[in-house]
XYZ file of C-alpha atoms in Angstrom:
314
model
C -13.404 -30.824 -8.749
C -16.223 -32.919 -10.172
C -15.446 -36.592 -10.640
C -16.217 -36.512 -14.372
C -14.029 -33.457 -14.953
C -11.178 -34.982 -12.916
C -11.290 -38.107 -15.089
C -10.957 -35.952 -18.216
C -8.040 -33.992 -16.704
C -6.192 -37.227 -15.837
C -6.954 -38.824 -19.209
C -5.792 -35.738 -21.114
C -2.580 -35.600 -19.060
C -1.910 -39.314 -19.572
C -2.405 -39.069 -23.333
C -0.289 -35.913 -23.650
C 2.628 -36.617 -21.290
C 2.880 -40.413 -21.370
C 1.632 -41.430 -24.802
C 2.817 -38.389 -26.808
C -0.583 -37.524 -28.266
C -0.870 -33.957 -29.568
C -3.705 -31.695 -28.409
C -5.767 -32.159 -31.587
C -5.634 -35.962 -31.221
C -6.668 -35.699 -27.557
C -9.580 -33.422 -28.509
C -10.811 -36.011 -31.025
C -10.418 -38.870 -28.546
C -12.198 -37.090 -25.664
C -14.801 -35.395 -27.861
C -13.909 -31.883 -26.735
C -12.433 -28.793 -28.403
C -8.684 -28.149 -28.612
C -8.873 -25.091 -26.266
C -10.608 -27.357 -23.731
C -7.693 -29.813 -23.928
C -5.288 -26.950 -23.278
C -7.311 -25.947 -20.185
C -7.422 -29.569 -18.952
C -3.619 -29.837 -19.218
C -3.187 -26.541 -17.372
C -5.483 -27.774 -14.576
C -3.393 -30.984 -14.375
C -0.281 -28.877 -13.704
C -2.011 -26.449 -11.320
C -3.497 -29.269 -9.228
C -0.204 -31.178 -9.030
C -1.564 -34.106 -11.053
C 1.313 -33.502 -13.454
C 4.672 -32.470 -11.979
C 7.361 -31.523 -14.453
C 10.990 -31.963 -13.453
C 13.804 -30.810 -15.702
C 17.135 -32.484 -14.986
C 19.978 -30.362 -16.275
C 23.171 -32.483 -16.229
C 25.248 -29.360 -16.876
C 23.864 -27.657 -13.784
C 24.544 -30.743 -11.660
C 28.065 -31.043 -13.042
C 28.867 -27.390 -12.402
C 27.681 -27.664 -8.796
C 29.720 -30.839 -8.242
C 32.778 -29.127 -9.753
C 32.530 -26.224 -7.316
C 32.110 -28.575 -4.357
C 35.153 -30.642 -5.381
C 37.273 -27.505 -5.803
C 36.309 -26.343 -2.330
C 36.723 -29.692 -0.575
C 40.129 -30.540 -2.064
C 41.461 -26.990 -2.603
C 41.755 -27.493 -6.359
C 42.588 -25.032 -9.108
C 39.958 -26.689 -11.315
C 37.523 -29.607 -11.177
C 35.748 -30.782 -14.311
C 32.851 -33.229 -14.005
C 31.679 -35.166 -17.062
C 28.055 -36.268 -17.135
C 28.121 -39.938 -18.147
C 25.035 -42.000 -19.075
C 26.329 -45.194 -17.442
C 28.755 -45.990 -14.612
C 30.830 -48.331 -16.758
C 34.594 -48.097 -17.257
C 34.833 -47.854 -21.038
C 32.053 -45.239 -21.201
C 33.579 -43.208 -18.363
C 36.997 -43.211 -20.051
C 35.469 -41.907 -23.275
C 33.691 -39.026 -21.581
C 36.437 -37.925 -19.185
C 39.028 -38.375 -21.935
C 37.126 -35.901 -24.110
C 36.851 -33.420 -21.223
C 40.583 -33.713 -20.522
C 41.417 -33.154 -24.188
C 39.253 -30.017 -24.293
C 40.848 -28.666 -21.114
C 44.362 -29.253 -22.457
C 43.440 -27.521 -25.702
C 42.382 -24.484 -23.661
C 45.432 -24.225 -21.383
C 48.457 -25.292 -23.475
C 50.505 -22.317 -24.637
C 53.835 -21.602 -26.338
C 56.835 -22.999 -24.463
C 54.936 -25.434 -22.218
C 56.411 -28.793 -21.217
C 53.712 -31.473 -20.977
C 54.486 -34.654 -19.048
C 52.246 -37.642 -19.779
C 51.873 -41.192 -18.476
C 50.313 -44.230 -20.148
C 47.224 -46.403 -19.859
C 43.764 -46.633 -21.398
C 42.386 -43.467 -19.760
C 45.242 -41.370 -21.149
C 44.794 -43.068 -24.519
C 41.164 -41.888 -24.616
C 42.425 -38.396 -23.804
C 45.060 -38.559 -26.529
C 42.692 -39.673 -29.307
C 40.295 -36.823 -28.450
C 42.977 -34.096 -28.717
C 42.530 -31.484 -31.433
C 45.515 -29.786 -33.010
C 46.529 -26.459 -31.506
C 49.032 -24.224 -33.271
C 51.520 -23.524 -30.518
C 55.296 -23.101 -30.647
C 58.163 -24.654 -28.687
C 55.976 -27.092 -26.747
C 57.630 -30.282 -25.495
C 55.894 -33.568 -24.673
C 57.756 -35.986 -22.418
C 56.999 -39.417 -20.964
C 56.825 -39.297 -17.151
C 57.327 -42.975 -16.371
C 58.850 -46.057 -17.932
C 56.636 -48.067 -20.195
C 58.623 -50.721 -22.048
C 57.636 -54.254 -21.125
C 58.409 -57.834 -22.062
C 54.660 -58.432 -21.928
C 52.387 -58.380 -24.958
C 49.941 -56.145 -23.073
C 49.548 -52.777 -24.779
C 50.384 -49.829 -22.525
C 49.519 -47.345 -25.321
C 52.626 -45.352 -24.350
C 53.857 -44.852 -27.921
C 50.407 -43.991 -29.268
C 49.758 -41.493 -26.464
C 53.072 -39.718 -26.978
C 52.593 -39.647 -30.753
C 49.070 -38.167 -30.484
C 50.101 -35.572 -27.891
C 53.060 -34.590 -30.072
C 50.841 -34.336 -33.155
C 48.282 -32.175 -31.340
C 50.891 -29.688 -30.125
C 53.277 -29.729 -33.109
C 56.271 -31.384 -31.470
C 58.313 -34.574 -31.534
C 57.603 -36.350 -28.233
C 60.408 -37.497 -25.966
C 60.231 -41.153 -24.900
C 61.525 -42.772 -21.725
C 62.610 -46.126 -23.209
C 62.736 -48.080 -19.949
C 60.638 -50.509 -17.902
C 58.340 -48.936 -15.324
C 59.914 -51.069 -12.585
C 63.182 -53.033 -12.472
C 64.229 -55.954 -10.279
C 67.130 -54.292 -8.449
C 67.868 -50.804 -7.174
C 71.367 -50.890 -8.668
C 69.851 -51.456 -12.122
C 67.715 -48.350 -11.695
C 70.692 -46.339 -10.448
C 72.761 -47.378 -13.460
C 69.957 -46.387 -15.848
C 69.475 -43.009 -14.195
C 73.214 -42.323 -14.396
C 73.050 -42.385 -18.196
C 73.111 -38.749 -19.364
C 70.427 -39.295 -22.030
C 68.050 -40.925 -19.553
C 68.812 -38.243 -16.956
C 67.918 -35.541 -19.474
C 64.485 -37.112 -20.057
C 63.856 -37.539 -16.330
C 64.901 -33.945 -15.627
C 62.544 -32.704 -18.336
C 59.705 -34.589 -16.638
C 60.549 -32.864 -13.353
C 60.617 -29.488 -15.133
C 57.278 -29.999 -16.923
C 54.744 -27.328 -15.963
C 51.831 -29.562 -17.045
C 51.484 -33.194 -15.918
C 48.631 -35.419 -17.137
C 48.144 -38.721 -15.346
C 45.609 -41.238 -14.134
C 45.145 -43.630 -11.221
C 45.939 -47.308 -11.566
C 43.491 -49.518 -9.634
C 44.787 -52.267 -7.352
C 43.057 -55.145 -9.122
C 44.870 -58.025 -10.768
C 43.484 -57.370 -14.275
C 44.769 -53.769 -14.380
C 47.550 -53.030 -16.831
C 50.459 -52.718 -14.415
C 49.766 -56.112 -12.817
C 49.911 -57.842 -16.185
C 53.467 -56.705 -16.884
C 55.118 -59.160 -14.501
C 56.988 -56.652 -12.332
C 55.785 -57.775 -8.888
C 56.866 -60.521 -6.528
C 54.274 -62.368 -4.434
C 55.295 -60.230 -1.465
C 54.787 -57.053 -3.515
C 51.336 -58.256 -4.526
C 50.320 -59.015 -0.935
C 51.397 -55.534 0.187
C 49.594 -53.818 -2.677
C 46.355 -55.730 -2.136
C 46.341 -55.176 1.633
C 47.357 -51.501 1.816
C 47.377 -49.692 -1.537
C 44.387 -47.776 -2.900
C 46.023 -47.048 -6.254
C 49.137 -45.960 -8.088
C 50.296 -42.889 -9.976
C 53.247 -43.379 -12.318
C 53.594 -46.930 -10.924
C 54.133 -45.591 -7.393
C 51.666 -47.089 -4.921
C 50.087 -45.145 -2.072
C 47.626 -45.640 0.782
C 44.304 -43.943 1.550
C 46.109 -40.820 2.784
C 48.407 -40.650 -0.238
C 51.482 -41.937 1.571
C 53.935 -43.908 -0.579
C 53.995 -47.623 0.275
C 56.899 -50.074 0.248
C 60.021 -47.974 -0.155
C 61.893 -50.922 -1.651
C 59.373 -51.208 -4.502
C 59.270 -47.438 -4.901
C 63.066 -47.289 -5.157
C 62.954 -49.743 -8.107
C 60.445 -47.567 -10.013
C 61.609 -45.441 -12.932
C 59.940 -42.121 -13.592
C 58.806 -39.008 -11.826
C 58.472 -39.072 -8.033
C 55.066 -37.997 -6.815
C 56.180 -35.004 -4.766
C 57.175 -33.288 -8.031
C 53.522 -33.367 -9.102
C 52.697 -30.960 -6.270
C 54.977 -28.350 -7.851
C 53.328 -28.272 -11.288
C 51.395 -25.319 -12.648
C 48.824 -27.871 -13.822
C 48.848 -31.307 -12.238
C 45.912 -32.962 -13.986
C 44.382 -36.189 -12.685
C 42.024 -37.859 -15.181
C 40.191 -40.830 -13.662
C 36.777 -42.212 -12.790
C 34.744 -45.312 -12.061
C 34.107 -47.547 -9.062
C 37.567 -49.177 -9.064
C 39.352 -45.825 -8.779
C 37.358 -43.880 -6.183
C 39.637 -44.730 -3.241
C 42.757 -44.011 -5.298
C 41.444 -40.661 -6.534
C 40.501 -39.711 -2.990
C 43.965 -40.601 -1.634
C 45.679 -38.677 -4.438
C 43.554 -35.561 -3.884
C 43.999 -35.776 -0.126
C 47.784 -35.862 -0.600
C 47.698 -32.916 -3.021
C 49.224 -34.754 -5.996
C 46.718 -33.047 -8.329
C 45.477 -29.461 -8.521
C 43.110 -30.282 -11.407
C 40.792 -33.292 -11.449
C 38.604 -34.576 -14.286
C 36.037 -37.189 -13.220
C 32.519 -38.428 -13.965
C 29.532 -37.223 -11.937
C 29.002 -40.433 -9.951
C 32.654 -40.609 -8.910
C 32.422 -36.915 -7.956
C 29.449 -37.639 -5.683
C 31.247 -40.523 -3.981
C 34.308 -38.318 -3.401
C 32.165 -35.585 -1.852
C 30.341 -38.032 0.404
C 33.531 -39.533 1.829
C 34.259 -38.378 5.402
C 30.946 -36.483 5.516
């Protein structure tokens, strides 16, 4: 190609693709006709001077979903395309995806078990009302605290109940108590036992992963001794329903676990839908351990977390 013609091709491409000039404006600027501009732009593409790449986030998300389902033997994986790998943004996007999925699957007579925390709160506020009958919503773990930190447990239960036309059932207890005998006495109460049994019977469970960092919600509630904290920081990758586990999903510290009120994690494996909603850099190890242990058969994550999960052990 002649040097002069090549210059015009490059200039036309720069004006059109980088500076958003239209073809008439380029024709005026270069002193050529509009059909000539069209030919110059076509040459730019044919010669590889301009290379057009279309990034379809939906296509990427669908591919990641299939790979997650295969790797972790999941019933369903949903990957939200997020614009930024930042916690509050991730929670918004995956919360909306979780709310949409729940709207699709909830049917008459379902029992939905829910936990608390900011991720579940984002799910709850995104729920749309569905006209179903005889649905029950039950709290899966204790949530009352002497701390002023908001666990969002009441708001989450209220919003889930409102979405599915039911009065939610609360578990009015701390997540963790100081002594095993205190837990045993609470569980012996027939009203408490009824709530706990309903959580075990739930066919849908919706939960998230708690990260093992000191600013996370559970650590602000004052439940842990110094020894508990050392164990959690050295071995735990996360918690589900305030039950801590290692990188393979094994429960840690049986003494701490035996003081925890709420559903035991092996019951999650028996659910028709065991839905893990989580994402972000602080939760990758915890999500991986939970999926490896089979605590969830549905996972809802962001695309960057999905990629990290797929790359692990590869």
